[in-house]
Coordinates of C-alpha atoms in Angstrom, one line a residue:
Chain Q
M1164 CA -3.3 -13.6 9.2
S1165 CA -3.1 -15.2 12.8
E1166 CA -7.2 -15.9 12.6
P1167 CA -9.2 -17.8 9.8
M1168 CA -11.4 -15.2 8.1
K1169 CA -15.1 -15.4 7.2
P1170 CA -16.5 -15.3 4.0
R1171 CA -18.9 -13.9 2.6
D1172 CA -20.5 -16.4 0.5
P1173 CA -21.2 -19.9 1.3
D1174 CA -20.2 -20.7 -2.6
W1175 CA -16.6 -19.0 -2.2
E1176 CA -15.0 -21.3 -2.9
V1177 CA -16.6 -22.8 -5.9
K1178 CA -16.6 -19.5 -7.4
V1179 CA -13.3 -18.9 -7.1
R1180 CA -12.4 -22.1 -8.7
D1181 CA -15.3 -21.3 -12.2
S1182 CA -12.7 -17.6 -12.3
F1183 CA -10.0 -18.9 -11.9
A1184 CA -10.5 -21.0 -14.4
R1185 CA -12.1 -19.0 -17.0
Q1186 CA -8.6 -16.7 -16.6
S1187 CA -7.1 -18.1 -20.5
L1188 CA -3.9 -17.0 -18.8
M1189 CA -3.6 -19.6 -16.0
Q1190 CA -3.3 -22.1 -18.6
T1191 CA -1.6 -20.8 -21.1
I1192 CA 1.3 -20.1 -18.6
G1193 CA 0.5 -23.4 -17.0
A1194 CA -0.3 -22.3 -13.3
K1195 CA -3.0 -24.3 -11.5
I1196 CA -4.5 -23.1 -7.4
A1197 CA -2.4 -25.2 -5.5
A1198 CA -4.4 -23.8 -1.7
L1199 CA -7.5 -21.7 -1.1
T1200 CA -9.0 -21.0 2.0
P1201 CA -10.7 -17.9 2.5
G1202 CA -8.6 -14.7 2.6
T1203 CA -5.8 -16.8 0.7
C1204 CA -4.9 -18.0 -1.9
E1205 CA -2.1 -20.3 -3.6
I1206 CA -1.2 -20.6 -7.1
A1207 CA 1.7 -22.7 -8.4
L1208 CA 3.2 -23.0 -11.5
P1209 CA 6.0 -25.1 -13.0
Y1210 CA 9.0 -23.3 -14.9
R1211 CA 8.5 -23.2 -18.5
R1212 CA 11.8 -22.3 -21.2
D1213 CA 9.5 -20.0 -22.9
L1214 CA 8.1 -17.9 -19.9
C1215 CA 11.7 -16.1 -19.4
Q1216 CA 13.9 -13.2 -19.4
Q1217 CA 16.8 -12.7 -21.4
H1218 CA 19.0 -15.1 -19.0
G1219 CA 16.6 -18.0 -18.8
F1220 CA 15.0 -17.3 -15.3
L1221 CA 11.2 -16.3 -14.9
H1222 CA 9.9 -13.1 -16.3
A1223 CA 9.0 -10.3 -13.7
G1224 CA 6.4 -10.2 -15.8
I1225 CA 5.5 -14.5 -15.0
T1226 CA 6.8 -14.2 -11.7
T1227 CA 3.6 -11.3 -10.9
T1228 CA 1.5 -12.4 -13.4
I1229 CA 1.5 -15.3 -10.6
A1230 CA 1.0 -13.1 -7.6
D1231 CA -1.2 -11.0 -9.1
S1232 CA -4.5 -13.4 -9.3
A1233 CA -3.2 -15.0 -6.5
A1234 CA -3.7 -11.6 -4.3
G1235 CA -6.8 -11.1 -6.2
Y1236 CA -8.6 -14.7 -5.6
A1237 CA -7.5 -13.3 -2.3
A1238 CA -9.5 -10.9 -2.0
F1239 CA -12.9 -12.7 -3.9
S1240 CA -12.7 -15.5 -1.8
L1241 CA -14.3 -12.5 0.5
M1242 CA -16.6 -10.8 -1.2
P1243 CA -20.9 -11.6 -0.9
P1244 CA -22.6 -13.3 -3.5
G1245 CA -22.8 -10.9 -7.2
A1246 CA -19.6 -9.2 -7.0
S1247 CA -16.6 -9.3 -8.3
V1248 CA -12.8 -8.3 -8.5
L1249 CA -11.3 -5.5 -10.1
T1250 CA -7.0 -4.7 -9.4
V1251 CA -6.8 -1.4 -8.7
E1252 CA -2.9 -1.2 -8.4
F1253 CA 0.2 -3.6 -6.7
K1254 CA 3.5 -3.0 -5.9
V1255 CA 6.5 -5.4 -6.5
N1256 CA 10.0 -6.0 -5.2
F1257 CA 12.3 -8.3 -6.2
M1258 CA 14.3 -9.6 -4.6
A1259 CA 16.4 -12.5 -5.7
P1260 CA 16.3 -14.0 -9.4
A1261 CA 13.5 -16.5 -10.3
K1262 CA 15.3 -19.1 -10.9
G1263 CA 13.7 -22.4 -9.9
E1264 CA 11.4 -25.8 -10.7
R1265 CA 8.5 -24.5 -9.6
F1266 CA 7.1 -21.3 -8.4
L1267 CA 4.5 -20.9 -5.6
A1268 CA 2.8 -17.2 -5.4
R1269 CA 1.0 -17.0 -1.5
G1270 CA -1.6 -14.2 -1.4
S1271 CA -3.1 -13.1 1.7
V1272 CA -5.7 -10.8 2.6
V1273 CA -4.4 -7.9 4.4
R1274 CA -7.8 -6.1 5.1
S1275 CA -10.9 -6.9 3.8
G1276 CA -12.8 -2.7 4.2
R1277 CA -16.2 -2.5 2.3
A1278 CA -15.5 -1.4 -1.5
L1279 CA -11.4 -1.8 -1.0
I1280 CA -9.7 -4.9 0.4
I1281 CA -5.2 -4.9 0.4
V1282 CA -3.4 -8.3 0.0
E1283 CA 0.0 -9.0 0.5
T1284 CA 1.8 -12.0 -2.4
E1285 CA 4.5 -13.4 -1.3
V1286 CA 6.0 -15.9 -4.2
V1287 CA 8.5 -18.0 -3.8
A1288 CA 11.0 -20.4 -6.1
Q1289 CA 11.7 -24.5 -5.1
D1290 CA 14.6 -25.5 -6.7
K1291 CA 15.7 -29.0 -4.6
G1292 CA 13.6 -29.4 -1.8
A1293 CA 14.6 -25.5 -0.9
E1294 CA 12.7 -22.6 -0.8
T1295 CA 13.4 -18.9 -1.9
P1296 CA 11.5 -16.0 -1.7
I1297 CA 11.7 -14.4 -5.2
A1298 CA 9.3 -11.4 -5.1
E1299 CA 7.0 -9.5 -2.6
M1300 CA 3.4 -7.7 -3.2
L1301 CA 1.2 -5.3 -1.8
A1302 CA -1.8 -4.6 -3.7
T1303 CA -5.2 -3.0 -4.0
M1304 CA -8.1 -5.0 -4.7
M1305 CA -11.7 -3.5 -5.8
C1306 CA -14.7 -4.9 -4.8
L1307 CA -17.7 -4.2 -7.7
E1308 CA -20.6 -4.9 -6.1
N1309 CA -23.7 -6.1 -8.7
T1310 CA -21.2 -6.5 -11.2
P1311 CA -21.5 -10.7 -12.2
D1312 CA -17.8 -12.5 -11.8
R1313 CA -20.0 -14.5 -14.1
P1314 CA -21.6 -11.9 -17.1
E1315 CA -24.4 -14.3 -17.4
D1316 CA -25.3 -15.5 -13.9
Chain U
M1095 CA 11.4 13.7 -21.3
S1096 CA 12.2 16.5 -23.3
E1097 CA 15.5 16.4 -24.0
P1098 CA 17.2 13.6 -25.9
M1099 CA 19.6 11.3 -24.1
K1100 CA 22.8 10.2 -24.5
P1101 CA 24.0 6.9 -24.8
R1102 CA 27.4 5.3 -23.1
D1103 CA 27.5 1.7 -25.0
P1104 CA 27.2 3.1 -29.2
D1105 CA 26.3 -0.9 -29.5
W1106 CA 22.8 0.5 -27.7
E1107 CA 20.6 -0.3 -30.5
V1108 CA 22.0 -3.7 -31.2
K1109 CA 22.3 -4.3 -27.5
V1110 CA 19.0 -4.4 -26.6
R1111 CA 17.5 -5.7 -29.6
D1112 CA 19.4 -8.7 -29.3
S1113 CA 18.8 -9.1 -24.9
F1114 CA 15.0 -8.4 -26.1
A1115 CA 15.2 -11.6 -28.5
R1116 CA 16.3 -13.5 -26.3
Q1117 CA 13.6 -12.6 -24.1
S1118 CA 11.1 -15.8 -24.4
L1119 CA 8.4 -14.6 -22.9
M1120 CA 7.8 -12.6 -26.0
Q1121 CA 8.0 -14.3 -28.5
T1122 CA 5.4 -16.4 -26.4
I1123 CA 3.1 -13.8 -25.9
G1124 CA 3.3 -12.5 -29.1
A1125 CA 5.1 -8.7 -28.3
K1126 CA 7.3 -6.9 -30.5
I1127 CA 9.5 -3.6 -30.2
A1128 CA 7.3 -1.0 -31.6
A1129 CA 9.6 1.9 -31.2
L1130 CA 13.6 2.6 -29.1
T1131 CA 15.5 5.3 -29.0
P1132 CA 18.6 6.1 -25.9
G1133 CA 15.7 6.6 -22.9
T1134 CA 12.1 5.0 -24.5
C1135 CA 11.6 1.7 -25.0
E1136 CA 7.9 0.7 -26.6
I1137 CA 6.9 -2.3 -26.8
A1138 CA 3.3 -4.0 -28.6
L1139 CA 1.1 -6.5 -28.2
P1140 CA -1.9 -7.3 -30.4
Y1141 CA -5.0 -9.1 -28.2
R1142 CA -4.9 -12.9 -27.7
R1143 CA -7.3 -14.8 -26.0
D1144 CA -5.4 -16.5 -24.3
L1145 CA -3.3 -14.4 -22.1
C1146 CA -6.7 -13.2 -20.2
Q1147 CA -8.4 -13.2 -16.9
Q1148 CA -12.0 -14.0 -16.6
H1149 CA -13.7 -11.4 -18.9
G1150 CA -11.9 -11.9 -21.7
F1151 CA -9.4 -8.6 -20.9
L1152 CA -5.8 -8.7 -20.8
H1153 CA -4.8 -9.8 -17.8
A1154 CA -3.0 -7.3 -15.6
G1155 CA 0.3 -9.1 -15.6
I1156 CA 0.7 -9.7 -19.1
T1157 CA 0.2 -5.6 -19.3
T1158 CA 2.6 -5.6 -16.4
T1159 CA 4.8 -8.1 -18.2
I1160 CA 4.9 -6.2 -22.0
A1161 CA 5.9 -2.7 -19.7
D1162 CA 8.3 -4.2 -17.4
S1163 CA 10.0 -4.8 -20.5
A1164 CA 9.2 -1.3 -22.3
A1165 CA 10.8 0.0 -18.7
G1166 CA 13.8 -2.4 -18.4
Y1167 CA 14.6 -2.0 -22.2
A1168 CA 14.1 1.9 -21.6
A1169 CA 16.9 1.8 -19.1
F1170 CA 19.5 -0.4 -20.7
S1171 CA 20.1 1.7 -23.8
L1172 CA 21.5 4.2 -21.2
M1173 CA 23.7 1.6 -19.5
P1174 CA 27.7 1.5 -20.3
P1175 CA 29.3 -1.7 -21.9
G1176 CA 29.2 -4.7 -20.1
A1177 CA 26.5 -4.5 -17.9
S1178 CA 23.3 -6.0 -17.5
V1179 CA 19.6 -4.9 -16.5
L1180 CA 17.6 -5.9 -13.3
T1181 CA 13.7 -4.9 -12.0
V1182 CA 14.3 -3.8 -8.3
E1183 CA 10.5 -3.1 -7.8
F1184 CA 7.4 -1.1 -9.8
K1185 CA 4.5 -0.2 -9.1
V1186 CA 1.1 -0.3 -11.7
N1187 CA -2.4 1.3 -11.6
F1188 CA -4.4 0.2 -14.0
M1189 CA -6.8 2.6 -15.0
A1190 CA -9.4 1.3 -17.5
P1191 CA -9.6 -2.4 -18.6
A1192 CA -7.6 -3.7 -20.7
K1193 CA -9.7 -3.7 -23.7
G1194 CA -8.2 -3.7 -27.4
E1195 CA -7.2 -5.1 -30.9
R1196 CA -3.4 -3.9 -29.7
F1197 CA -1.6 -2.6 -26.5
L1198 CA 1.5 -0.5 -26.4
A1199 CA 3.5 -0.1 -23.4
R1200 CA 5.8 3.3 -24.2
G1201 CA 8.4 3.3 -20.9
S1202 CA 11.0 6.3 -20.7
V1203 CA 13.7 7.3 -18.2
V1204 CA 13.1 9.1 -16.0
R1205 CA 16.1 10.1 -14.2
S1206 CA 19.4 7.8 -14.6
G1207 CA 21.6 7.7 -11.5
R1208 CA 24.7 5.2 -11.3
A1209 CA 23.1 2.3 -10.1
L1210 CA 19.6 3.4 -9.8
I1211 CA 17.1 4.4 -13.2
I1212 CA 14.6 4.9 -12.5
V1213 CA 11.9 4.6 -15.0
E1214 CA 8.5 5.5 -16.1
T1215 CA 5.5 3.5 -18.5
E1216 CA 2.5 4.0 -19.7
V1217 CA -0.2 1.5 -21.1
V1218 CA -2.0 2.4 -24.3
A1219 CA -5.0 0.1 -25.5
Q1220 CA -5.8 0.8 -29.0
D1221 CA -8.9 -0.3 -30.9
K1222 CA -11.2 0.9 -33.8
G1223 CA -8.2 4.0 -34.5
A1224 CA -9.0 5.2 -30.5
E1225 CA -6.1 5.7 -28.2
T1226 CA -7.1 4.6 -24.3
P1227 CA -4.4 5.1 -20.9
I1228 CA -4.9 1.6 -19.7
A1229 CA -2.0 1.5 -16.6
E1230 CA 0.9 3.2 -15.4
M1231 CA 3.7 1.8 -14.2
L1232 CA 6.7 3.4 -12.0
A1233 CA 9.2 1.2 -12.2
T1234 CA 13.1 1.0 -10.5
M1235 CA 15.8 -0.8 -12.5
M1236 CA 18.9 -1.9 -11.4
C1237 CA 22.4 -1.7 -14.2
L1238 CA 24.9 -4.3 -13.4
E1239 CA 27.8 -3.0 -14.2
N1240 CA 30.3 -5.6 -15.8
T1241 CA 27.9 -8.5 -15.4
P1242 CA 27.2 -8.9 -19.6
D1243 CA 23.7 -8.7 -20.5
R1244 CA 25.1 -12.5 -23.3
P1245 CA 27.0 -14.2 -19.8
E1246 CA 29.4 -15.6 -23.0
D1247 CA 30.3 -11.6 -24.3
Chain L
M626 CA -2.7 16.6 -18.4
S627 CA -3.4 18.1 -21.8
E628 CA -6.8 19.5 -21.6
P629 CA -8.1 21.6 -18.6
M630 CA -10.0 19.0 -15.7
K631 CA -13.9 20.1 -15.1
P632 CA -14.9 20.7 -11.7
R633 CA -18.3 18.9 -10.8
D634 CA -18.0 21.6 -8.0
P635 CA -18.4 25.2 -8.5
D636 CA -17.2 26.2 -5.6
W637 CA -14.0 24.4 -6.2
E638 CA -11.6 26.1 -5.1
V639 CA -13.0 27.7 -1.3
K640 CA -13.7 24.1 -0.9
V641 CA -9.9 23.4 -0.8
R642 CA -8.2 26.0 0.2
D643 CA -10.8 25.4 3.1
S644 CA -9.9 21.9 3.8
F645 CA -6.2 23.2 3.0
A646 CA -6.1 25.8 5.8
R647 CA -7.9 23.0 8.4
Q648 CA -4.4 20.9 7.6
S649 CA -3.2 21.4 11.1
L650 CA 0.4 19.9 9.4
M651 CA 0.9 22.8 6.6
Q652 CA 0.8 25.1 9.3
T653 CA 3.7 23.7 11.4
I654 CA 6.2 23.0 8.9
G655 CA 5.4 26.4 7.1
A656 CA 3.4 25.1 3.9
K657 CA 1.7 26.8 1.7
I658 CA -0.7 26.3 -2.0
A659 CA 0.7 28.1 -4.2
A660 CA -1.4 27.2 -7.9
L661 CA -4.8 25.7 -7.8
T662 CA -6.5 24.3 -11.2
P663 CA -8.9 22.3 -11.0
G664 CA -7.4 18.8 -11.2
T665 CA -3.7 20.6 -10.4
C666 CA -2.2 21.8 -7.4
E667 CA 0.9 22.7 -6.3
I668 CA 2.6 23.1 -3.2
A669 CA 4.9 25.3 -1.6
L670 CA 7.9 24.5 1.4
P671 CA 10.9 26.9 2.1
Y672 CA 13.6 24.5 3.7
R673 CA 14.0 24.6 7.7
R674 CA 16.3 23.6 9.2
D675 CA 13.9 21.5 11.7
L676 CA 12.7 19.7 9.0
C677 CA 15.2 17.2 8.0
Q678 CA 17.0 14.1 8.0
Q679 CA 20.3 13.1 9.8
H680 CA 22.6 15.1 6.9
G681 CA 20.4 18.4 7.0
F682 CA 18.6 17.8 4.1
L683 CA 14.3 17.8 4.4
H684 CA 13.1 14.2 5.5
A685 CA 11.9 11.6 3.3
G686 CA 8.3 11.9 4.9
I687 CA 8.3 15.5 4.8
T688 CA 9.1 15.6 0.9
T689 CA 5.8 12.5 1.0
T690 CA 3.5 15.1 3.2
I691 CA 3.6 18.1 0.5
A692 CA 3.4 15.2 -2.5
D693 CA 1.1 13.1 -0.5
S694 CA -1.5 16.7 0.0
A695 CA -0.4 18.5 -3.7
A696 CA -2.3 14.7 -4.8
G697 CA -5.3 14.7 -2.5
Y698 CA -6.6 18.7 -3.4
A699 CA -5.5 18.1 -7.2
A700 CA -8.4 15.2 -6.3
F701 CA -10.6 17.2 -4.4
S702 CA -11.0 19.8 -6.6
L703 CA -13.1 17.2 -9.3
M704 CA -15.2 16.3 -7.1
P705 CA -18.9 16.7 -6.8
P706 CA -20.4 18.4 -3.8
G707 CA -20.7 17.3 -0.3
A708 CA -17.7 14.2 -1.1
S709 CA -14.2 14.6 1.0
V710 CA -11.0 12.3 -0.7
L711 CA -9.4 9.5 1.2
T712 CA -5.6 8.5 0.5
V713 CA -5.5 4.7 -0.3
E714 CA -2.0 4.5 -1.1
F715 CA 1.1 5.5 -2.6
K716 CA 4.7 5.3 -3.7
V717 CA 7.4 7.5 -3.9
N718 CA 11.0 6.7 -5.9
F719 CA 13.6 9.7 -4.8
M720 CA 16.0 11.2 -7.5
A721 CA 17.8 13.3 -5.8
P722 CA 18.7 14.5 -2.3
A723 CA 16.3 16.9 -1.2
K724 CA 18.3 20.3 -0.4
G725 CA 17.5 23.4 -1.7
E726 CA 16.1 26.2 -0.5
R727 CA 12.0 25.4 -1.5
F728 CA 10.2 22.6 -2.8
L729 CA 7.7 22.1 -4.5
A730 CA 5.1 19.5 -4.5
R731 CA 2.9 19.6 -8.0
G732 CA 0.4 17.3 -8.3
S733 CA -1.9 17.0 -11.4
V734 CA -4.9 14.2 -11.8
V735 CA -4.2 11.2 -14.2
R736 CA -7.1 9.0 -14.6
S737 CA -10.5 10.5 -12.6
G738 CA -13.3 7.1 -12.1
R739 CA -16.4 7.9 -10.2
A740 CA -14.7 5.9 -6.7
L741 CA -10.8 6.1 -7.5
I742 CA -8.5 9.5 -8.3
I743 CA -5.2 8.8 -9.9
V744 CA -2.7 12.0 -9.2
E745 CA 0.9 11.7 -10.7
T746 CA 3.1 14.5 -8.2
E747 CA 6.5 15.5 -8.9
V748 CA 8.7 17.0 -5.8
V749 CA 11.1 20.0 -7.5
A750 CA 13.8 21.1 -4.6
Q751 CA 14.6 25.5 -6.1
D752 CA 18.3 26.6 -4.9
K753 CA 20.1 29.0 -6.4
G754 CA 17.7 29.8 -9.7
A755 CA 17.5 25.9 -10.4
E756 CA 14.8 23.2 -10.3
T757 CA 16.1 19.8 -9.2
P758 CA 13.6 16.7 -9.8
I759 CA 13.2 15.0 -6.0
A760 CA 10.6 12.4 -5.9
E761 CA 8.4 11.5 -8.3
M762 CA 4.7 10.0 -6.5
L763 CA 1.9 8.0 -7.9
A764 CA -1.1 7.6 -5.4
T765 CA -5.0 6.8 -5.4
M766 CA -7.4 8.9 -3.7
M767 CA -10.9 7.8 -3.0
C768 CA -14.1 10.0 -3.4
L769 CA -15.9 8.9 -0.3
E770 CA -19.7 10.7 -1.8
N771 CA -22.5 11.7 1.1
T772 CA -19.2 12.4 4.0
P773 CA -18.6 15.9 3.8
D774 CA -15.2 17.1 4.2
R775 CA -16.5 19.7 7.2
P776 CA -18.5 17.7 9.1
E777 CA -20.8 20.4 10.3
D778 CA -21.5 21.6 7.0
Chain S
M399 CA 11.3 -12.1 10.1
S400 CA 11.6 -15.1 11.8
E401 CA 15.4 -15.4 12.8
P402 CA 17.3 -13.3 14.0
M403 CA 20.0 -11.4 11.9
K404 CA 23.2 -10.7 12.2
P405 CA 24.5 -6.9 12.5
R406 CA 27.9 -6.3 10.5
D407 CA 28.6 -3.3 12.4
P408 CA 29.5 -4.2 16.5
D409 CA 28.9 -0.8 17.1
W410 CA 25.3 -0.8 15.2
E411 CA 23.4 0.1 17.8
V412 CA 25.0 3.6 19.4
K413 CA 25.3 4.3 15.4
V414 CA 21.7 4.2 14.6
R415 CA 20.9 6.2 18.2
D416 CA 23.4 8.8 17.2
S417 CA 21.9 9.2 13.9
F418 CA 18.3 8.9 14.7
A419 CA 19.5 11.9 17.6
R420 CA 20.5 14.1 14.4
Q421 CA 16.8 13.8 12.5
S422 CA 15.9 16.8 13.9
L423 CA 12.3 16.1 12.1
M424 CA 12.0 13.1 14.9
Q425 CA 12.3 16.0 17.8
T426 CA 9.7 18.4 15.8
I427 CA 7.1 15.4 16.3
G428 CA 8.2 14.3 19.1
A429 CA 9.3 11.0 18.2
K430 CA 11.3 8.1 19.5
I431 CA 12.9 5.0 18.8
A432 CA 10.7 2.1 21.2
A433 CA 12.8 -0.6 20.4
L434 CA 15.2 -2.2 18.0
T435 CA 17.4 -4.9 17.4
P436 CA 19.3 -5.8 14.8
G437 CA 17.1 -5.5 11.7
T438 CA 14.3 -4.2 13.0
C439 CA 13.5 -0.6 14.4
E440 CA 10.6 0.3 16.4
I441 CA 9.4 4.0 16.3
A442 CA 6.8 6.4 18.5
L443 CA 4.8 9.2 18.8
P444 CA 2.1 10.2 20.6
Y445 CA -0.4 12.0 19.0
R446 CA -0.3 15.9 18.5
R447 CA -3.1 18.1 17.2
D448 CA -0.4 20.5 15.3
L449 CA 0.4 17.4 13.1
C450 CA -2.8 16.6 11.4
Q451 CA -5.0 16.2 8.4
Q452 CA -8.5 18.3 7.9
H453 CA -10.3 15.8 10.1
G454 CA -7.8 15.6 12.5
F455 CA -6.1 12.2 12.3
L456 CA -2.3 12.1 12.2
H457 CA -1.8 13.7 8.4
A458 CA -0.8 11.1 6.3
G459 CA 2.4 12.0 5.9
I460 CA 3.4 11.4 8.8
T461 CA 2.2 8.1 9.4
T462 CA 4.5 7.6 6.6
T463 CA 8.4 9.7 8.3
I464 CA 7.8 7.2 10.8
A465 CA 7.7 4.5 8.9
D466 CA 10.5 5.7 6.4
S467 CA 12.8 6.5 9.6
A468 CA 11.1 2.8 11.0
A469 CA 12.3 1.3 7.8
G470 CA 15.6 3.4 7.3
Y471 CA 17.1 2.3 10.9
A472 CA 15.8 -1.5 10.6
A473 CA 18.0 -1.2 7.3
F474 CA 21.0 0.6 8.9
S475 CA 21.0 -1.2 11.6
L476 CA 22.5 -4.0 9.5
M477 CA 25.0 -2.2 7.7
P478 CA 28.4 -2.3 7.8
P479 CA 30.6 0.4 9.7
G480 CA 31.4 3.1 7.1
A481 CA 28.1 3.7 5.6
S482 CA 25.2 5.4 5.1
V483 CA 21.1 4.4 4.2
L484 CA 19.4 6.5 1.9
T485 CA 15.3 5.8 0.7
V486 CA 15.6 4.4 -2.5
E487 CA 11.6 4.3 -2.8
F488 CA 9.0 3.0 -0.7
K489 CA 4.4 2.7 -0.8
V490 CA 2.7 2.7 1.3
N491 CA -1.2 1.2 1.7
F492 CA -3.4 3.1 4.2
M493 CA -6.2 0.8 6.0
A494 CA -7.9 3.2 8.6
P495 CA -8.3 6.7 10.4
A496 CA -4.6 7.2 12.0
K497 CA -6.7 8.1 14.8
G498 CA -5.2 7.3 18.3
E499 CA -3.1 8.4 21.3
R500 CA 0.1 6.6 20.4
F501 CA 1.3 5.2 16.8
L502 CA 3.9 3.0 16.8
A503 CA 5.8 2.0 13.4
R504 CA 7.1 -1.1 13.4
G505 CA 10.2 -1.3 10.7
S506 CA 11.8 -5.1 9.6
V507 CA 13.8 -6.4 7.0
V508 CA 12.9 -8.7 4.3
R509 CA 15.4 -9.2 2.5
S510 CA 18.8 -7.9 2.8
G511 CA 21.1 -7.4 -0.2
R512 CA 24.3 -5.6 -0.8
A513 CA 23.8 -2.7 -2.2
L514 CA 20.1 -2.9 -1.7
I515 CA 17.5 -3.7 1.2
I516 CA 14.1 -4.6 0.9
V517 CA 11.7 -3.5 4.6
E518 CA 8.0 -3.9 5.6
T519 CA 6.5 -1.6 7.9
E520 CA 3.6 -1.3 9.6
V521 CA 1.9 1.3 11.4
V522 CA -0.8 0.8 14.3
A523 CA -2.6 3.3 15.9
Q524 CA -3.0 2.6 20.3
D525 CA -5.7 3.9 21.8
K526 CA -7.8 2.7 24.6
G527 CA -5.5 -0.1 25.2
A528 CA -6.7 -1.4 21.7
E529 CA -4.2 -1.9 18.6
T530 CA -5.3 -0.5 15.0
P531 CA -2.8 -1.3 12.1
I532 CA -3.5 1.4 10.2
A533 CA -0.7 1.2 7.1
E534 CA 1.3 -1.5 5.8
M535 CA 4.9 -0.1 3.9
L536 CA 7.1 -1.9 1.5
A537 CA 10.5 0.4 1.3
T538 CA 13.7 -0.2 -0.4
M539 CA 16.8 1.3 0.9
M540 CA 20.3 1.6 -0.2
C541 CA 23.8 1.2 1.5
L542 CA 25.9 3.0 0.8
E543 CA 29.3 1.7 1.4
N544 CA 32.1 4.4 2.1
T545 CA 29.6 7.4 2.6
P546 CA 29.9 7.4 6.3
D547 CA 26.3 8.4 8.6
R548 CA 28.2 11.3 10.3
P549 CA 30.3 13.2 7.6
E550 CA 32.5 13.8 10.5
D551 CA 33.9 10.2 10.8

C-alpha cells in the first residue's frame, strides 16, 4: 500500500498486541510481531527443527500460520472498537523451499470494505543476510462488529 | 473418489508412513495418520490448548497444517518410486470455528496427472460424538520424479 | 450435499430464473440453466468456436464464467426475499483441456451461513456420450440483505 | 516486479501477439493487448452491455477472462522457444463492482520457475478519468516444453 491507512480505533495497537499475545500457537512456535502499522503487520519466526516437513524445511502449514496471523492482524488493526476478526478463506502459493534461519510474514491490507477485508501476505526466508520470497498469500478476512475480541470486554 | 485408485509404487504405504514420521511438526502438534488408502489420507489431531488462536479455538494455520499433510500424502501415495511430493499451492475456506475434542483432515485425490495432482481435503471437528465440517481445502501438489523423499535412498 | 436444502424464499425458482435471464453474458455465449434445486444450479453451454483460447479449446475464462454463475445461483436460491448475491472470491483448478461438444457447470452449496455461502462447482466436458471433469471451483458468495436483485422491486 | 525480466526467446513479442490473435474469445469480447514487456502483459476491454451480470456490471467471468489472458501471456513471454502455456489454477478476489467505461487487467510474473510460473493480475475499472481496483488474481501457469503454441510450428 502506498498511502498509510487510517485506524478507526485509537487503541488499535494495544488491541492487536493483546490479541496476538492470546494466540497460544504463536508462543508454541516462537513467533513474534516484528512490525505493526495501521493496515500492515509483520510476524517473525526463527527456524526450529521441530516445525518441519520431511526434508527439514519449515512445514507449509507453519509458513501459512504466520502468514494468516500477519494477514489477520493487518486487517484487525483497521477495525472499529468492539469488533473481532475472522479468517474467511485464503490461498497460498509456495514459491521456494522454506529454508533459512528466520522467516518473515508481511501482511498488508489491499482493500478494506465494511464487512470484508482483503489482505496480501508475502513470506520471505532470511539466510546469511539474503532474503528469498517463499510464499504469497491472498486472504479474505471478516469484521464481526459487536463481537469483542476479548469476550470479557 | 468413487473407484479405488491404483498405486504405482508397491511400497506406497511404507513410503508414506515413513515420510510422515519424518515430519517433525506432526509430532510437535500430536497429529497421527488415522486412515490411508491409495489416493486418500486421513490425519487426526486431538485438541490442545497451546495450538490456538485468541479465542481458544484451533488456529487456522494448524487446521491448514493437517489439511496440507493429508493432501500431500494422499497425492504421494499414488506417486512412482523415487519421486517426492511438493505443495504448489492451496486454498482453504473456513466454515465454522475449529471447536472440538479432535480434528480430522480427510484428503482425497481428485485428479492425478503426470506432474500435478489435485487434492481436496475436508477438515471436521469431532465433539461429544458429533462431527462438524470446519474447513475445505483445494490443493495442487507436484510430483518431483527422480528426487527421492529420503535423500539417502 | 446429501440432504436437500430448504429455501427461505417461496419464490426462489422464479427469482433465480429471472435474474439469470438478466445476465446478458449468458445469452451472448449461449448458456442456459439445465437444472435447478434449492442449493444447486447446473448451467449448460454448447461449444462455440468464438469462445476459445489459442488452441481451439474453451477459454478458461468462459469455463469460469459458467462455474461462477452456477455457484452464484446455487447460493442465491437459498437467500431470503429482498437479498442479492455477490461473488466475494473463487479459486478454480483446471484439470483437463476444455474439449467437447457441450460443457456443464454444476454448482452446489457446501455451507450456507448468514452472510457468506460457500459453493463448489464442478465443470465437465461432454463429448460423444462421455463426460470428463475439466475444472473444479471453490467459491465464496455473499448475501446482501435488503438489496433486491431487481432494483425496481 | 522491480527489475525487468529476461526473455528466453528472442521472438517473445511476436509469439505472444500471434497467440493472443488466435484467442477467438478476445475478439468476441473486444479485448486488446494494451502493453507488453517480458514478464508483464496488460489487456484492455471497453465496457459492453452484452458482457454483463444481472445488474449491468461486467460479469465476474469476463473480469476473470481478461485477468487470465493477461497472466498467461505475462508468463508465456518468459518461456523458451517451442513451449506453450497452460493455466493450472487461479484465485480471484472481487473488490468492487465492475463498473466503468473500460477495464484493464495488468498481469505481472511474481516468480518464474522451470515448470511453474506464478503471476499476479490486478484488474482496474476506468471511469471519467478515475481508476478503481476491482479484482486481484493470483495464478499458477505451467510451461509445457516441446509443445509449440502453434501446432504447425
